[in-house]
Every structure is written in structure tokens, then in C-alpha cells.
Short mmCIF file of N, CA and C in Angstrom, two decimals:
data_model
loop_
_atom_site.label_atom_id
_atom_site.label_comp_id
_atom_site.label_asym_id
_atom_site.label_seq_id
_atom_site.Cartn_x
_atom_site.Cartn_y
_atom_site.Cartn_z
N UNK K 2 -60.63 132.88 -111.85
CA UNK K 2 -59.29 132.30 -112.35
C UNK K 2 -58.19 132.76 -111.47
N UNK K 3 -57.39 131.91 -110.98
CA UNK K 3 -56.24 132.09 -110.21
C UNK K 3 -55.35 133.03 -110.99
N UNK K 4 -54.88 134.14 -110.26
CA UNK K 4 -54.08 135.17 -110.92
C UNK K 4 -52.72 134.69 -111.48
N UNK K 5 -52.16 133.73 -110.75
CA UNK K 5 -50.88 133.23 -111.06
C UNK K 5 -50.85 132.21 -112.20
N UNK K 6 -52.18 131.80 -112.60
CA UNK K 6 -52.51 130.94 -113.80
C UNK K 6 -52.91 131.85 -114.92
N UNK K 7 -53.08 133.08 -114.82
CA UNK K 7 -53.56 133.97 -115.91
C UNK K 7 -52.34 134.35 -116.95
N UNK K 8 -52.96 134.73 -118.02
CA UNK K 8 -51.97 135.12 -119.16
C UNK K 8 -51.33 136.46 -118.61
N UNK K 9 -52.07 137.36 -118.01
CA UNK K 9 -51.56 138.54 -117.50
C UNK K 9 -50.37 138.39 -116.58
N UNK K 10 -50.56 137.28 -115.58
CA UNK K 10 -49.35 136.87 -114.72
C UNK K 10 -48.11 136.53 -115.61
N UNK K 11 -48.41 135.59 -116.61
CA UNK K 11 -47.40 135.28 -117.46
C UNK K 11 -46.65 136.40 -118.13
N UNK K 12 -47.39 137.41 -118.64
CA UNK K 12 -47.03 138.64 -119.37
C UNK K 12 -46.02 139.40 -118.24
N UNK K 13 -46.50 139.54 -117.06
CA UNK K 13 -45.81 140.17 -116.12
C UNK K 13 -44.40 139.54 -115.81
N UNK K 14 -44.40 138.24 -115.69
CA UNK K 14 -43.18 137.55 -115.61
C UNK K 14 -42.27 137.90 -116.76
N UNK K 15 -42.74 137.75 -117.95
CA UNK K 15 -42.02 138.04 -119.12
C UNK K 15 -41.43 139.55 -119.08
N UNK K 16 -42.31 140.48 -118.78
CA UNK K 16 -41.96 141.86 -118.75
C UNK K 16 -40.79 141.96 -117.67
N UNK K 17 -41.03 141.39 -116.42
CA UNK K 17 -39.90 141.48 -115.46
C UNK K 17 -38.74 141.05 -115.99
N UNK K 18 -38.71 139.86 -116.60
CA UNK K 18 -37.42 139.23 -117.27
C UNK K 18 -36.81 140.19 -118.23
N UNK K 19 -37.57 140.70 -119.06
CA UNK K 19 -37.04 141.80 -120.11
C UNK K 19 -36.32 142.95 -119.31
N UNK K 20 -37.12 143.48 -118.47
CA UNK K 20 -36.55 144.66 -117.89
C UNK K 20 -35.32 144.45 -117.00
N UNK K 21 -35.31 143.21 -116.26
CA UNK K 21 -34.10 142.93 -115.59
C UNK K 21 -32.92 142.71 -116.40
N UNK K 22 -33.17 142.03 -117.50
CA UNK K 22 -32.00 141.70 -118.47
C UNK K 22 -31.57 143.04 -119.17
N UNK K 23 -32.47 143.94 -119.45
CA UNK K 23 -32.05 145.20 -120.02
C UNK K 23 -31.29 146.12 -118.99
N UNK K 24 -31.73 146.01 -117.77
CA UNK K 24 -31.06 146.80 -116.69
C UNK K 24 -29.55 146.35 -116.67
N UNK K 25 -29.38 145.04 -116.63
CA UNK K 25 -27.91 144.49 -116.49
C UNK K 25 -27.24 144.81 -117.89
N UNK K 26 -27.83 144.67 -119.05
CA UNK K 26 -27.16 144.91 -120.16
C UNK K 26 -26.72 146.29 -120.30
N UNK K 27 -27.57 147.36 -119.90
CA UNK K 27 -27.29 148.67 -119.88
C UNK K 27 -26.08 149.07 -118.92
N UNK K 28 -26.10 148.47 -117.79
CA UNK K 28 -24.99 148.62 -116.89
C UNK K 28 -23.68 148.33 -117.49
N UNK K 29 -23.74 147.00 -118.18
CA UNK K 29 -22.52 146.68 -118.90
C UNK K 29 -22.09 147.60 -119.99
N UNK K 30 -23.05 148.12 -120.72
CA UNK K 30 -22.85 149.18 -121.75
C UNK K 30 -22.24 150.42 -121.17
N UNK K 31 -22.65 150.70 -120.10
CA UNK K 31 -22.22 151.93 -119.30
C UNK K 31 -20.82 151.77 -118.96
N UNK K 32 -20.29 150.73 -118.57
CA UNK K 32 -18.95 150.46 -118.29
C UNK K 32 -18.12 150.46 -119.66
N UNK K 33 -18.69 149.96 -120.56
CA UNK K 33 -17.85 149.98 -121.95
C UNK K 33 -17.78 151.34 -122.35
N UNK K 34 -18.79 152.06 -122.18
CA UNK K 34 -18.80 153.54 -122.74
C UNK K 34 -17.60 154.18 -122.07
N UNK K 35 -17.72 153.95 -120.72
CA UNK K 35 -16.49 154.74 -119.89
C UNK K 35 -15.15 154.24 -120.33
N UNK K 36 -15.06 152.89 -120.60
CA UNK K 36 -13.67 152.55 -120.93
C UNK K 36 -13.23 153.10 -122.29
N UNK K 37 -14.23 153.34 -122.98
CA UNK K 37 -13.86 154.22 -124.30
C UNK K 37 -13.95 155.58 -124.25
N UNK K 38 -13.94 156.10 -122.77
CA UNK K 38 -13.88 157.40 -122.58
C UNK K 38 -15.07 158.31 -122.93
N UNK K 39 -16.28 157.68 -123.06
CA UNK K 39 -17.51 158.39 -123.55
C UNK K 39 -18.28 158.50 -122.19
N UNK K 40 -17.91 159.34 -121.13
CA UNK K 40 -18.42 159.39 -119.93
C UNK K 40 -19.97 159.82 -119.94
N UNK K 41 -20.35 160.76 -120.79
CA UNK K 41 -21.67 161.15 -120.89
C UNK K 41 -22.60 160.10 -121.32
N UNK K 42 -22.07 159.32 -122.31
CA UNK K 42 -22.95 158.16 -122.81
C UNK K 42 -22.95 157.05 -121.71
N UNK K 43 -21.91 156.92 -120.99
CA UNK K 43 -21.96 156.01 -119.79
C UNK K 43 -23.10 156.36 -118.79
N UNK K 44 -23.09 157.70 -118.62
CA UNK K 44 -24.10 158.27 -117.76
C UNK K 44 -25.54 157.96 -118.20
N UNK K 45 -25.65 158.20 -119.49
CA UNK K 45 -26.96 157.95 -120.11
C UNK K 45 -27.47 156.44 -120.00
N UNK K 46 -26.38 155.57 -120.09
CA UNK K 46 -26.82 154.17 -119.82
C UNK K 46 -27.04 153.92 -118.40
N UNK K 47 -26.45 154.63 -117.49
CA UNK K 47 -26.73 154.40 -116.15
C UNK K 47 -28.16 154.88 -115.86
N UNK K 48 -28.61 155.88 -116.42
CA UNK K 48 -30.00 156.42 -116.19
C UNK K 48 -30.90 155.36 -116.88
N UNK K 49 -30.63 154.88 -117.96
CA UNK K 49 -31.45 153.76 -118.56
C UNK K 49 -31.52 152.42 -117.64
N UNK K 50 -30.30 152.11 -117.15
CA UNK K 50 -30.20 151.11 -116.13
C UNK K 50 -31.15 151.19 -114.85
N UNK K 51 -31.24 152.46 -114.33
CA UNK K 51 -32.13 152.77 -113.32
C UNK K 51 -33.36 152.65 -113.59
N UNK K 52 -33.73 153.19 -114.89
CA UNK K 52 -35.29 153.06 -115.27
C UNK K 52 -35.75 151.69 -115.41
N UNK K 53 -34.93 150.88 -116.08
CA UNK K 53 -35.27 149.47 -116.47
C UNK K 53 -35.48 148.58 -115.11
N UNK K 54 -34.47 148.93 -114.24
CA UNK K 54 -34.56 148.17 -112.86
C UNK K 54 -35.87 148.59 -112.11
N UNK K 55 -36.24 149.87 -112.16
CA UNK K 55 -37.50 150.33 -111.52
C UNK K 55 -38.69 149.73 -112.19
N UNK K 56 -38.71 149.55 -113.57
CA UNK K 56 -39.80 148.94 -114.25
C UNK K 56 -39.86 147.38 -113.74
N UNK K 57 -38.65 146.83 -113.46
CA UNK K 57 -38.68 145.38 -113.16
C UNK K 57 -39.29 145.33 -111.64
N UNK K 58 -39.02 146.33 -110.77
CA UNK K 58 -39.48 146.33 -109.49
C UNK K 58 -41.05 146.40 -109.43
N UNK K 59 -41.57 147.32 -110.37
CA UNK K 59 -43.10 147.50 -110.50
C UNK K 59 -43.61 146.17 -110.91
N UNK K 60 -43.06 145.45 -111.82
CA UNK K 60 -43.65 144.16 -112.33
C UNK K 60 -43.52 143.12 -111.18
N UNK K 61 -42.41 143.15 -110.40
CA UNK K 61 -42.25 142.11 -109.42
C UNK K 61 -43.24 142.32 -108.31
N UNK K 62 -43.55 143.65 -107.97
CA UNK K 62 -44.59 143.96 -106.99
C UNK K 62 -45.95 143.46 -107.42
N UNK K 63 -46.19 143.69 -108.58
CA UNK K 63 -47.52 143.22 -109.16
C UNK K 63 -47.60 141.76 -109.00
N UNK K 64 -46.59 141.06 -109.29
CA UNK K 64 -46.68 139.57 -109.39
C UNK K 64 -46.82 139.06 -107.87
N UNK K 65 -46.42 139.91 -106.92
CA UNK K 65 -46.50 139.51 -105.42
C UNK K 65 -47.49 140.40 -104.60
N UNK K 66 -48.55 140.53 -105.25
CA UNK K 66 -49.54 141.27 -104.57
C UNK K 66 -49.23 142.60 -104.04
N UNK K 67 -48.70 143.31 -104.90
CA UNK K 67 -48.28 144.74 -104.56
C UNK K 67 -47.13 145.02 -103.52
N UNK K 68 -46.27 143.81 -103.26
CA UNK K 68 -45.25 144.12 -102.26
C UNK K 68 -44.13 143.20 -102.89
N UNK K 69 -42.90 143.55 -102.20
CA UNK K 69 -41.74 142.74 -102.43
C UNK K 69 -41.58 141.73 -101.38
N UNK K 70 -41.05 140.57 -101.78
CA UNK K 70 -40.69 139.63 -100.77
C UNK K 70 -39.72 140.02 -99.72
N UNK K 71 -39.76 139.57 -98.47
CA UNK K 71 -38.98 140.01 -97.40
C UNK K 71 -37.49 139.40 -97.76
N UNK K 72 -36.59 139.90 -97.01
CA UNK K 72 -35.18 139.44 -97.27
C UNK K 72 -34.98 137.94 -97.01
N UNK K 73 -35.54 137.53 -95.92
CA UNK K 73 -35.32 136.04 -95.66
C UNK K 73 -35.88 135.26 -96.81
N UNK K 74 -37.12 135.54 -97.36
CA UNK K 74 -37.62 134.92 -98.68
C UNK K 74 -36.66 135.01 -99.81
N UNK K 75 -36.18 136.29 -99.99
CA UNK K 75 -35.28 136.50 -101.03
C UNK K 75 -34.03 135.70 -100.91
N UNK K 76 -33.41 135.57 -99.77
CA UNK K 76 -32.25 134.81 -99.49
C UNK K 76 -32.55 133.28 -99.78
N UNK K 77 -33.60 132.75 -99.32
CA UNK K 77 -33.90 131.26 -99.57
C UNK K 77 -34.15 130.98 -101.07
N UNK K 78 -34.85 131.96 -101.68
CA UNK K 78 -35.15 131.65 -103.15
C UNK K 78 -33.89 131.85 -103.99
N UNK K 79 -33.10 132.85 -103.53
CA UNK K 79 -31.88 133.00 -104.25
C UNK K 79 -30.79 131.82 -104.08
N UNK K 80 -30.71 131.30 -102.89
CA UNK K 80 -29.85 130.21 -102.73
C UNK K 80 -30.31 128.96 -103.44
N UNK K 81 -31.48 128.77 -103.46
CA UNK K 81 -32.13 127.61 -104.39
C UNK K 81 -31.82 127.85 -105.86
N UNK K 82 -32.01 129.04 -106.29
CA UNK K 82 -31.66 129.38 -107.70
C UNK K 82 -30.12 129.16 -107.96
N UNK K 83 -29.39 129.69 -107.14
CA UNK K 83 -27.90 129.56 -107.34
C UNK K 83 -27.34 128.09 -107.17
N UNK K 84 -27.99 127.33 -106.36
CA UNK K 84 -27.62 125.86 -106.17
C UNK K 84 -28.03 125.22 -107.59
N UNK K 85 -29.14 125.49 -108.01
CA UNK K 85 -29.51 124.89 -109.29
C UNK K 85 -28.55 125.28 -110.36
N UNK K 86 -28.29 126.58 -110.63
CA UNK K 86 -27.36 126.98 -111.50
C UNK K 86 -26.05 126.38 -111.48
N UNK K 87 -25.47 126.41 -110.13
CA UNK K 87 -24.10 125.79 -109.96
C UNK K 87 -23.97 124.34 -110.00
N UNK K 88 -24.98 123.75 -109.58
CA UNK K 88 -25.00 122.14 -109.59
C UNK K 88 -25.48 121.48 -110.89
N UNK K 89 -26.45 122.16 -111.51
CA UNK K 89 -27.11 121.68 -112.74
C UNK K 89 -26.81 122.35 -113.95
N UNK K 90 -27.30 123.53 -114.10
CA UNK K 90 -27.47 124.32 -115.37
C UNK K 90 -25.89 124.49 -115.92
N UNK K 91 -25.32 125.21 -115.12
CA UNK K 91 -23.77 125.46 -115.83
C UNK K 91 -22.91 124.26 -115.89
N UNK K 92 -23.14 123.24 -115.15
CA UNK K 92 -22.48 121.90 -115.38
C UNK K 92 -22.72 121.27 -116.61
N UNK K 93 -24.05 121.34 -116.86
CA UNK K 93 -24.58 120.70 -118.16
C UNK K 93 -24.03 121.61 -119.28
N UNK K 94 -24.05 123.00 -119.26
CA UNK K 94 -23.50 123.81 -120.24
C UNK K 94 -21.88 123.42 -120.49
N UNK K 95 -21.34 123.22 -119.38
CA UNK K 95 -19.92 122.91 -119.47
C UNK K 95 -19.68 121.53 -120.19
N UNK K 96 -20.54 120.62 -119.94
CA UNK K 96 -20.49 119.29 -120.60
C UNK K 96 -20.78 119.44 -122.05
N UNK K 97 -21.80 120.22 -122.45
CA UNK K 97 -22.01 120.33 -123.89
C UNK K 97 -20.89 121.07 -124.51
N UNK K 98 -20.24 122.03 -123.92
CA UNK K 98 -19.24 122.82 -124.60
C UNK K 98 -18.09 121.74 -124.71
N UNK K 99 -17.79 120.99 -123.75
CA UNK K 99 -16.77 119.92 -123.84
C UNK K 99 -16.91 119.06 -125.03
N UNK K 100 -18.18 118.53 -125.09
CA UNK K 100 -18.57 117.58 -126.19
C UNK K 100 -18.35 118.19 -127.46
N UNK K 101 -18.66 119.51 -127.72
CA UNK K 101 -18.55 120.15 -128.88
C UNK K 101 -17.12 120.89 -129.11
N UNK K 102 -16.24 120.43 -128.22
CA UNK K 102 -14.76 120.81 -128.26
C UNK K 102 -14.40 122.27 -127.89
N UNK K 103 -15.20 122.91 -127.13
CA UNK K 103 -14.97 124.20 -126.65
C UNK K 103 -14.50 124.15 -125.20
N UNK K 104 -13.41 123.70 -125.16
CA UNK K 104 -12.76 123.39 -123.74
C UNK K 104 -12.65 124.70 -122.90
N UNK K 105 -12.30 125.73 -123.48
CA UNK K 105 -12.05 127.11 -122.77
C UNK K 105 -13.48 127.48 -122.28
N UNK K 106 -14.50 127.42 -123.00
CA UNK K 106 -15.75 127.88 -122.62
C UNK K 106 -16.40 126.83 -121.47
N UNK K 107 -15.98 125.50 -121.63
CA UNK K 107 -16.37 124.48 -120.72
C UNK K 107 -15.76 124.89 -119.31
N UNK K 108 -14.51 125.27 -119.32
CA UNK K 108 -13.90 125.58 -118.13
C UNK K 108 -14.39 126.88 -117.53
N UNK K 109 -14.95 127.76 -118.31
CA UNK K 109 -15.53 129.03 -117.69
C UNK K 109 -16.75 128.69 -117.15
N UNK K 110 -17.54 127.80 -117.74
CA UNK K 110 -18.79 127.44 -117.15
C UNK K 110 -18.68 126.60 -115.87
N UNK K 111 -17.64 125.81 -115.85
CA UNK K 111 -17.38 124.97 -114.51
C UNK K 111 -16.97 126.12 -113.47
N UNK K 112 -16.14 127.07 -113.84
CA UNK K 112 -15.70 128.05 -112.90
C UNK K 112 -16.73 128.85 -112.29
N UNK K 113 -17.68 129.29 -113.19
CA UNK K 113 -18.98 130.06 -112.82
C UNK K 113 -19.80 129.29 -111.96
N UNK K 114 -19.88 127.89 -112.32
CA UNK K 114 -20.60 126.95 -111.46
C UNK K 114 -20.21 126.99 -110.10
N UNK K 115 -18.96 126.91 -109.92
CA UNK K 115 -18.36 126.95 -108.58
C UNK K 115 -18.57 128.36 -107.76
N UNK K 116 -18.63 129.43 -108.47
CA UNK K 116 -18.91 130.75 -107.96
C UNK K 116 -20.28 130.76 -107.54
N UNK K 117 -21.28 130.13 -108.44
CA UNK K 117 -22.68 130.02 -108.10
C UNK K 117 -22.85 129.33 -106.71
N UNK K 118 -22.24 128.15 -106.51
CA UNK K 118 -22.38 127.34 -105.42
C UNK K 118 -21.78 128.19 -104.21
N UNK K 119 -20.63 128.90 -104.27
CA UNK K 119 -20.48 129.76 -103.25
C UNK K 119 -21.46 130.87 -102.95
N UNK K 120 -22.03 131.36 -103.85
CA UNK K 120 -23.06 132.37 -103.68
C UNK K 120 -24.28 131.68 -102.91
N UNK K 121 -24.55 130.42 -103.30
CA UNK K 121 -25.63 129.66 -102.65
C UNK K 121 -25.39 129.44 -101.13
N UNK K 122 -24.14 129.07 -100.82
CA UNK K 122 -23.64 128.91 -99.40
C UNK K 122 -23.79 130.28 -98.67
N UNK K 123 -23.45 131.38 -99.29
CA UNK K 123 -23.45 132.74 -98.61
C UNK K 123 -24.85 133.01 -98.32
N UNK K 124 -25.66 132.90 -99.30
CA UNK K 124 -27.20 133.19 -99.12
C UNK K 124 -27.74 132.38 -97.99
N UNK K 125 -27.49 131.12 -97.91
CA UNK K 125 -28.06 130.16 -96.94
C UNK K 125 -27.54 130.66 -95.54
N UNK K 126 -26.15 131.01 -95.59
CA UNK K 126 -25.68 131.33 -94.34
C UNK K 126 -26.33 132.68 -93.66
N UNK K 127 -26.51 133.63 -94.57
CA UNK K 127 -27.37 134.80 -94.01
C UNK K 127 -28.76 134.50 -93.73
N UNK K 128 -29.42 133.65 -94.56
CA UNK K 128 -30.73 133.12 -94.15
C UNK K 128 -30.82 132.60 -92.81
N UNK K 129 -29.85 131.73 -92.41
CA UNK K 129 -29.79 131.15 -91.14
C UNK K 129 -29.57 132.15 -90.09
N UNK K 130 -28.78 133.17 -90.30
CA UNK K 130 -28.40 134.24 -89.32
C UNK K 130 -29.89 134.89 -89.05
N UNK K 131 -30.71 135.19 -90.01
CA UNK K 131 -31.89 135.90 -89.95
C UNK K 131 -32.84 134.97 -89.02
N UNK K 132 -32.98 133.70 -89.44
CA UNK K 132 -33.74 132.82 -88.76
C UNK K 132 -33.42 132.68 -87.31
N UNK K 133 -32.08 132.79 -86.93
CA UNK K 133 -31.68 132.59 -85.57
C UNK K 133 -31.50 133.86 -84.89
N UNK K 134 -32.01 135.02 -85.56
CA UNK K 134 -31.89 136.36 -84.98
C UNK K 134 -30.45 136.63 -84.45
N UNK K 135 -29.41 136.27 -85.50
CA UNK K 135 -28.05 136.58 -85.11
C UNK K 135 -27.35 137.45 -86.20
N UNK K 136 -28.10 138.22 -86.94
CA UNK K 136 -27.57 139.10 -87.94
C UNK K 136 -26.65 140.23 -87.12
N UNK K 137 -27.36 140.76 -86.07
CA UNK K 137 -26.73 141.94 -85.36
C UNK K 137 -26.45 141.64 -83.95
N UNK K 138 -26.75 140.36 -83.50
CA UNK K 138 -26.43 139.99 -82.17
C UNK K 138 -25.71 138.57 -82.11
N UNK K 139 -24.76 138.32 -81.38
CA UNK K 139 -24.12 137.04 -81.43
C UNK K 139 -24.07 136.46 -80.04
N UNK K 140 -23.99 135.07 -79.87
CA UNK K 140 -24.01 134.39 -78.50
C UNK K 140 -22.69 134.80 -77.80
N UNK K 141 -21.74 135.30 -78.37
CA UNK K 141 -20.42 135.68 -77.64
C UNK K 141 -20.02 137.03 -78.12
N UNK K 142 -19.14 137.65 -77.37
CA UNK K 142 -18.52 138.96 -77.57
C UNK K 142 -18.06 138.89 -79.08
N UNK K 143 -18.32 140.00 -79.77
CA UNK K 143 -17.95 140.15 -81.09
C UNK K 143 -17.56 141.60 -81.51
N UNK K 144 -16.57 141.72 -82.35
CA UNK K 144 -16.23 143.14 -82.87
C UNK K 144 -17.20 143.36 -84.00
N UNK K 145 -17.77 144.56 -83.93
CA UNK K 145 -18.65 145.16 -84.99
C UNK K 145 -18.08 146.43 -85.66
N UNK K 146 -18.20 146.51 -86.94
CA UNK K 146 -17.65 147.64 -87.66
C UNK K 146 -18.83 148.44 -88.53
N UNK K 147 -18.89 149.69 -88.31
CA UNK K 147 -19.81 150.43 -89.09
C UNK K 147 -19.31 150.69 -90.45
N UNK K 148 -20.02 150.04 -91.39
CA UNK K 148 -19.65 150.09 -92.88
C UNK K 148 -19.80 151.81 -93.40
N UNK K 149 -20.41 152.38 -92.62
CA UNK K 149 -20.39 153.92 -93.02
C UNK K 149 -19.10 154.68 -92.74
N UNK K 150 -18.76 154.64 -91.34
CA UNK K 150 -17.67 155.51 -90.92
C UNK K 150 -16.41 154.65 -90.44
N UNK K 151 -16.64 153.36 -90.26
CA UNK K 151 -15.41 152.55 -89.89
C UNK K 151 -15.29 152.39 -88.30
N UNK K 152 -16.24 152.90 -87.60
CA UNK K 152 -16.25 152.77 -86.06
C UNK K 152 -16.28 151.17 -85.77
N UNK K 153 -15.40 150.74 -84.89
CA UNK K 153 -15.28 149.45 -84.38
C UNK K 153 -15.86 149.42 -82.91
N UNK K 154 -16.67 148.45 -82.71
CA UNK K 154 -17.18 148.34 -81.20
C UNK K 154 -17.25 146.90 -80.88
N UNK K 155 -17.05 146.67 -79.60
CA UNK K 155 -17.16 145.26 -79.03
C UNK K 155 -18.61 145.15 -78.45
N UNK K 156 -19.02 143.97 -78.34
CA UNK K 156 -20.33 143.54 -77.70
C UNK K 156 -20.97 142.41 -78.27
N UNK K 157 -22.05 141.98 -77.49
CA UNK K 157 -22.84 140.92 -77.95
C UNK K 157 -23.65 141.25 -79.19
N UNK K 158 -24.10 142.56 -79.24
CA UNK K 158 -24.84 143.12 -80.36
C UNK K 158 -24.24 144.36 -80.90
N UNK K 159 -24.48 144.65 -82.17
CA UNK K 159 -24.00 145.91 -82.76
C UNK K 159 -24.84 146.97 -82.18
N UNK K 160 -24.17 148.19 -81.96
CA UNK K 160 -25.11 149.28 -81.56
C UNK K 160 -26.38 149.62 -82.34
N UNK K 161 -27.30 150.05 -81.67
CA UNK K 161 -28.53 150.33 -82.37
C UNK K 161 -28.24 151.61 -83.26
N UNK K 162 -27.48 152.46 -82.69
CA UNK K 162 -27.06 153.73 -83.53
C UNK K 162 -25.56 153.85 -83.41
N UNK K 163 -24.89 154.16 -84.52
CA UNK K 163 -23.55 154.42 -84.34
C UNK K 163 -23.19 155.59 -83.69
N UNK K 164 -22.42 155.50 -82.57
CA UNK K 164 -22.07 156.70 -81.74
C UNK K 164 -21.21 157.76 -82.50
N UNK K 165 -20.74 157.52 -83.61
CA UNK K 165 -19.74 158.29 -84.37
C UNK K 165 -20.57 159.03 -85.30
N UNK K 166 -21.22 158.33 -86.32
CA UNK K 166 -21.90 158.93 -87.53
C UNK K 166 -23.42 158.88 -87.35
N UNK K 167 -23.99 158.26 -86.35
CA UNK K 167 -25.41 158.30 -86.21
C UNK K 167 -26.28 157.29 -87.00
N UNK K 168 -25.52 156.53 -87.82
CA UNK K 168 -26.19 155.55 -88.82
C UNK K 168 -26.83 154.47 -87.88
N UNK K 169 -27.92 153.92 -88.50
CA UNK K 169 -28.48 152.69 -87.83
C UNK K 169 -27.78 151.41 -87.76
N UNK K 170 -28.20 150.57 -86.92
CA UNK K 170 -27.54 149.27 -86.60
C UNK K 170 -27.34 148.48 -87.96
N UNK K 171 -28.28 148.72 -88.96
CA UNK K 171 -28.19 147.87 -90.32
C UNK K 171 -26.77 148.29 -90.99
N UNK K 172 -26.10 149.23 -90.56
CA UNK K 172 -24.81 149.49 -91.26
C UNK K 172 -23.69 148.71 -90.55
N UNK K 173 -23.95 148.05 -89.49
CA UNK K 173 -22.83 147.33 -88.89
C UNK K 173 -22.90 145.87 -89.24
N UNK K 174 -21.66 145.36 -89.34
CA UNK K 174 -21.47 144.02 -89.79
C UNK K 174 -20.31 143.45 -88.77
N UNK K 175 -20.21 142.30 -88.78
CA UNK K 175 -18.99 141.62 -87.84
C UNK K 175 -17.76 142.22 -88.54
N UNK K 176 -16.91 142.59 -87.64
CA UNK K 176 -15.55 143.10 -88.11
C UNK K 176 -14.62 141.95 -88.47
N UNK K 177 -14.11 142.01 -89.58
CA UNK K 177 -13.01 140.90 -90.21
C UNK K 177 -11.96 141.94 -90.71
N UNK K 178 -10.69 141.81 -90.15
CA UNK K 178 -9.60 142.67 -90.55
C UNK K 178 -9.35 142.50 -92.06
N UNK K 179 -9.02 143.51 -92.66
CA UNK K 179 -8.53 143.56 -94.08
C UNK K 179 -9.67 143.06 -94.94
N UNK K 180 -10.93 143.34 -94.80
CA UNK K 180 -11.89 143.22 -95.82
C UNK K 180 -12.56 144.25 -96.48
#
């Protein structure tokens, strides 16, 4: 039997969804506890958030032959998902809300749909950069900023190691003033 057709695989998907939802829910609960000045309780929810997310990672690895998908795969999958949510799912939800007389909720769904489309464009942009090997090198001189220490350097490529803090190239991004 193909593993992806098994009930075990379906159970792993369900478990992943449950843990991912719980992780997000507990992160929200931590914020709320802190707003109510229950700092220790917020910290407890943070611990639960971390545990639930790690459980989700375990299940995702099992579903993917004991490894996580690479970043390019994740970007492409995420852009497809965001495009569907922005162009289809949330637009349909907005239409339903309008039909039922919930105009404020419809406007919120439409607004979130627009945000989802923006996320889709962002994910596709970075996927293209990876495919073209232009995340850390550009065809023209570029300013790069180390996101760890703030060092700014010019060049075709970001430095392999920051000369100020010693962090690796992955901490560099294209410098955009006031971001």
C-alpha cells in the first residue's frame, strides 16, 4: 500500500493540523495573558506553543519521508496556498457574509484576501530569487545590510561572513532605507 494513501498518513495529516492550530492558538492566548498582565501564564502558553509546534514538525517530517521540504519547495507551496486563499476561499467567504448581511465581516474577508495575495506575490518573488541564485548576489552593485548588527556593505554579493559581527551571509539582505 502506498503510504500517502494509508489511514496512518491521513492520521499524520490530522495530527499535524491539530498541533499547528494549537500552536497558533496558544501563541494568541500568551498575548492575551500578557495584555491582562499575567506574565507567568503568558510564558506557560509560550512553552505550550513551542511544544505543539515541535509536535507538528515531527508529524510533517514523518509525512515527508523523515525530512522537511526545502525552502524553495516551501515557498512554491506557500504561494499556491496563499493565492488560493486570496483569490478563492476568502472571496467566497466575503460573498457569503455579504449575502447574509454581515458587511463588516465581508469587508474583513476581502481585506485579508488582499493580504493573502500580497503574501503570494512575496513568496513567488523569493522563490524566483532562489531559482535564479540571486538571494545573496545580484547582477549589479547592491547595498547589503547585516540583520544582526546593521553593517552595510556594497557589492555584487553579500559578504560570506559579516566583518563586524562574524555572522554568516544568511543574515544579509538587500538594504532598503527605513525598513
